[in-house]
XYZ file of C-alpha atoms in Angstrom:
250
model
C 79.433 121.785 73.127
C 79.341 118.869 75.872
C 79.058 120.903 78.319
C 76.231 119.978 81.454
C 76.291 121.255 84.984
C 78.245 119.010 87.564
C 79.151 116.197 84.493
C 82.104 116.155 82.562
C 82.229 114.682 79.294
C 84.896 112.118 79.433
C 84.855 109.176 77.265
C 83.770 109.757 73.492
C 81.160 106.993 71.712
C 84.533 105.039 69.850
C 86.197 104.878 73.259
C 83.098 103.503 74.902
C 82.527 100.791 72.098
C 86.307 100.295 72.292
C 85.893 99.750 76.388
C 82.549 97.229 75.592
C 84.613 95.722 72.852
C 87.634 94.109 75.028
C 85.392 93.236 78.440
C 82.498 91.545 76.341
C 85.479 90.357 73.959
C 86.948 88.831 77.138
C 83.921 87.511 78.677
C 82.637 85.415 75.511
C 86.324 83.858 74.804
C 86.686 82.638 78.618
C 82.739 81.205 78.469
C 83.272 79.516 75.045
C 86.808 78.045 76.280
C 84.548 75.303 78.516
C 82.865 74.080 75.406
C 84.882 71.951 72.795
C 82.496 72.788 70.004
C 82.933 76.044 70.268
C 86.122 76.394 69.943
C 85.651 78.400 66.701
C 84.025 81.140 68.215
C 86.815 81.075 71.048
C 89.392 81.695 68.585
C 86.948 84.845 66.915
C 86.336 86.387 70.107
C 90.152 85.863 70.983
C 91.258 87.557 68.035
C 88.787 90.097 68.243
C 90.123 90.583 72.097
C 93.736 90.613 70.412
C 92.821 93.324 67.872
C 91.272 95.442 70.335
C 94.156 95.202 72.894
C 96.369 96.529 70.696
C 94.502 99.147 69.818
C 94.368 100.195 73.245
C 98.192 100.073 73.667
C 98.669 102.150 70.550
C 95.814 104.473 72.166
C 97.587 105.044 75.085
C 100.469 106.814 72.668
C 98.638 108.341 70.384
C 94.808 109.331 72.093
C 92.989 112.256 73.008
C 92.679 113.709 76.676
C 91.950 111.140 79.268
C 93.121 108.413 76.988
C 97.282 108.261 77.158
C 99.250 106.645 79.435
C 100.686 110.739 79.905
C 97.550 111.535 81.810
C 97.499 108.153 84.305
C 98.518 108.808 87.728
C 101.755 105.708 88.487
C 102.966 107.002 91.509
C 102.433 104.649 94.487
C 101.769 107.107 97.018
C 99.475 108.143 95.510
C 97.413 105.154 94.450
C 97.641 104.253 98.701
C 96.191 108.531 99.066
C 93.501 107.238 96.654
C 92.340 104.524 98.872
C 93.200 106.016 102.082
C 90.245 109.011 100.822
C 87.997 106.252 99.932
C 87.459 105.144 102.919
C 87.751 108.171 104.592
C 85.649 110.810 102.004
C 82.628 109.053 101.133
C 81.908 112.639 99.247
C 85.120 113.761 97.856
C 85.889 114.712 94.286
C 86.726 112.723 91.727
C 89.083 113.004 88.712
C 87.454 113.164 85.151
C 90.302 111.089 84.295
C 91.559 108.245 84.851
C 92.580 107.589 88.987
C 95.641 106.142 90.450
C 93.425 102.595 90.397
C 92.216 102.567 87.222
C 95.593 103.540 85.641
C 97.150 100.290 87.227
C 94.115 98.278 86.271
C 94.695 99.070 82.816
C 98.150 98.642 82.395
C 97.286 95.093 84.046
C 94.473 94.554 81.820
C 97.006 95.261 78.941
C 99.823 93.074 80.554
C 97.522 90.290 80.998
C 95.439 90.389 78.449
C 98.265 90.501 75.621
C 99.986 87.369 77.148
C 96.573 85.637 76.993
C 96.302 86.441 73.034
C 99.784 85.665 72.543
C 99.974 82.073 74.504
C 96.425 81.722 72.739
C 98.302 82.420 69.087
C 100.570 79.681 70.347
C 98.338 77.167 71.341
C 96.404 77.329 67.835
C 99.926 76.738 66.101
C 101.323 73.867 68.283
C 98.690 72.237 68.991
C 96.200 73.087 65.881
C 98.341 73.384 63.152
C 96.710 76.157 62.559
C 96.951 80.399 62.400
C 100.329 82.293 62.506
C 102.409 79.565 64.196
C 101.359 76.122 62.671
C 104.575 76.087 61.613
C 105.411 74.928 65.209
C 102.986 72.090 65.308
C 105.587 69.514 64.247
C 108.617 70.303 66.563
C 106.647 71.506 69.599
C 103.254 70.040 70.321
C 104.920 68.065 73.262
C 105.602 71.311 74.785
C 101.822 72.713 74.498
C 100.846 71.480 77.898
C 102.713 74.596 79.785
C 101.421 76.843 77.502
C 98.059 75.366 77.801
C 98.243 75.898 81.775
C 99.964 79.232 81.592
C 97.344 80.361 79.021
C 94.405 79.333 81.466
C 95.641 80.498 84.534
C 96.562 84.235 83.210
C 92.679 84.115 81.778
C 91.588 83.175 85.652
C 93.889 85.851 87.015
C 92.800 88.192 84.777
C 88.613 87.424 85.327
C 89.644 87.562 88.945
C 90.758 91.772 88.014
C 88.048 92.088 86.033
C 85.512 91.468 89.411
C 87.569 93.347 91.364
C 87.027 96.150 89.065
C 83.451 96.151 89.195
C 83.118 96.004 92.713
C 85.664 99.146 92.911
C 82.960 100.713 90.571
C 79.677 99.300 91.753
C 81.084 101.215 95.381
C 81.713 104.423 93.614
C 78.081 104.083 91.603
C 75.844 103.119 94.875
C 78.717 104.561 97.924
C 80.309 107.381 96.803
C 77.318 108.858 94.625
C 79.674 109.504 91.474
C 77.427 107.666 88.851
C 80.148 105.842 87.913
C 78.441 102.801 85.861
C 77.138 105.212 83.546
C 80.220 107.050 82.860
C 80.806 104.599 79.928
C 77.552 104.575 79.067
C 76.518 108.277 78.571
C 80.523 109.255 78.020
C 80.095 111.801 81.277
C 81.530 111.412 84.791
C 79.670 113.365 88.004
C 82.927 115.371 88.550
C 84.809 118.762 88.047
C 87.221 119.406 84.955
C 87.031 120.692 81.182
C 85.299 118.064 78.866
C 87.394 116.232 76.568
C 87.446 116.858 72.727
C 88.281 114.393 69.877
C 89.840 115.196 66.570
C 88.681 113.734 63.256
C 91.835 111.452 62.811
C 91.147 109.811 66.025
C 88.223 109.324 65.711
C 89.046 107.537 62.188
C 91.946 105.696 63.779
C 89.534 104.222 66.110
C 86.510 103.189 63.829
C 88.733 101.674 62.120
C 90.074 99.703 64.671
C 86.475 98.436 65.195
C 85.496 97.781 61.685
C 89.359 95.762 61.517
C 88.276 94.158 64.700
C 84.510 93.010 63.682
C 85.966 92.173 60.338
C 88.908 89.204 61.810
C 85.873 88.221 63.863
C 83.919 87.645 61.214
C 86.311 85.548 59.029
C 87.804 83.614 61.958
C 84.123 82.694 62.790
C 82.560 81.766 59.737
C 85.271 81.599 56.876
C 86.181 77.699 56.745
C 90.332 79.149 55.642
C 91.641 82.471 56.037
C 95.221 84.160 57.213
C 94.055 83.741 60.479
C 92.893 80.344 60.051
C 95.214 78.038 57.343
C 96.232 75.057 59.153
C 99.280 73.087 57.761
C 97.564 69.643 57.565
C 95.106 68.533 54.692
C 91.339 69.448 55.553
C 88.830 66.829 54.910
C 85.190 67.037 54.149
C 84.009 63.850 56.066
C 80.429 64.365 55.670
C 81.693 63.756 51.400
C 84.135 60.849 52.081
C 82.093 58.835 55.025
C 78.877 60.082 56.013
C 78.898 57.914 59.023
C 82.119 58.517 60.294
C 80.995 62.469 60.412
C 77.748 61.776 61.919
C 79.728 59.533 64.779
C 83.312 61.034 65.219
C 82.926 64.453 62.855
């Protein structure tokens, strides 16, 4: 019922909200790292980033055509063939899939990104108090300094990817002619295979990842205490006990 002449409908709407989810997801927690007050925010969009990565793991078991790790292409030969053609074929065909290059850029986008969240999870215990591990605040919290570093430089190795990706798909869009930037836009890719279909259950499993994933963001952001959130030392309203200390240190 997809079905259009030289297009190839690839990537259903919850996979292309899913795909929007973890780069803007990303992109929001790295920009809100560099500012202290919004640190709150950072921790929403991390989670969200988190909740979404996971997701995409389990996806990669359990998804419809194009989407599992069974229909990536590992094999090194044939990620060099892939570049080797680049260069060589500005006209040659593409798969509706997922190519040698993307398939490694995912599972690098999955290896990356899930040590970010977890070093992240850490960092709001030890240092915090606060989240799943506050519990190690007490013992550990001289220790928080690697994790801090390894935490930031896996975020600048993995925006460094996340360039290199778009420049491997701004060449295909304005190079290579394959329309490429809209592919996760419209869901179809300017190549030759059968269009992919989507059962009801997925497509359940995967609103409901979203609606999960909105819904953490949404407490973590603007819920003062949650399961995501409790901290292990007494809160205090300071804007109640000493109006001027909030207004100067608060």
């Amino acid at each position: 019922m997809h079905q259009k002449k030289g297009l190839v409908y690839v990537w259903p709407l919850c996979t292309r909200i899913i795909h929007w989810m973890l780069a803007l997801s990303f992109l929001f927690s790295f920009i809100t790292a560099f500012f202290h007050h919004y640190f709150t925010l950072h921790s929403a969009f991390g989670y969200l980033f988190g909740v979404i990565l996971l997701f995409r793991l389990l996806w990669g078991f359990i998804g419809p055509d194009y989407g599992t790790f069974m229909m990536f292409t590992w094999r090194l030969d044939a990620l060099r063939f892939y570049f080797e053609e680049k260069v060589k074929n500005r006209w040659r065909k593409i798969h509706p899939g997922h190519n040698p290059a993307s398939s490694w850029f995912t599972l690098i986008v999955l290896s990356l990104g899930l040590s970010i969240v977890f070093s992240g999870l850490l960092l709001y215990g030890i240092q915090e108090g606060s989240g799943f591990f506050g519990f190690l605040n007490a013992n550990y919290f001289s220790k928080s300094f690697y994790i801090d570093h390894f935490h930031r430089i896996v975020s600048f190795i993995l925006l460094v990817w996340a360039f290199i990706h778009i420049f491997g798909v701004l060449i295909e869009q304005f190079y290579h002619k394959t329309q490429m930037v809209f592919a996760m836009l419209s869901g179809y890719k300017r190549c030759e295979g059968d269009d992919t279909s989507i059962s009801f259950l997925h497509q359940l499993l995967a609103y409901s990842a979203i609606i999960l994933a909105c819904g953490i963001f949404y407490t973590v952001a603007f819920k003062h205490e949650s399961l995501f959130t409790s901290s292990v030392f007494q809160k205090k309203v300071y804007a109640e006990e000493n109006h001027a200390f909030d207004i100067k240190c608060g």
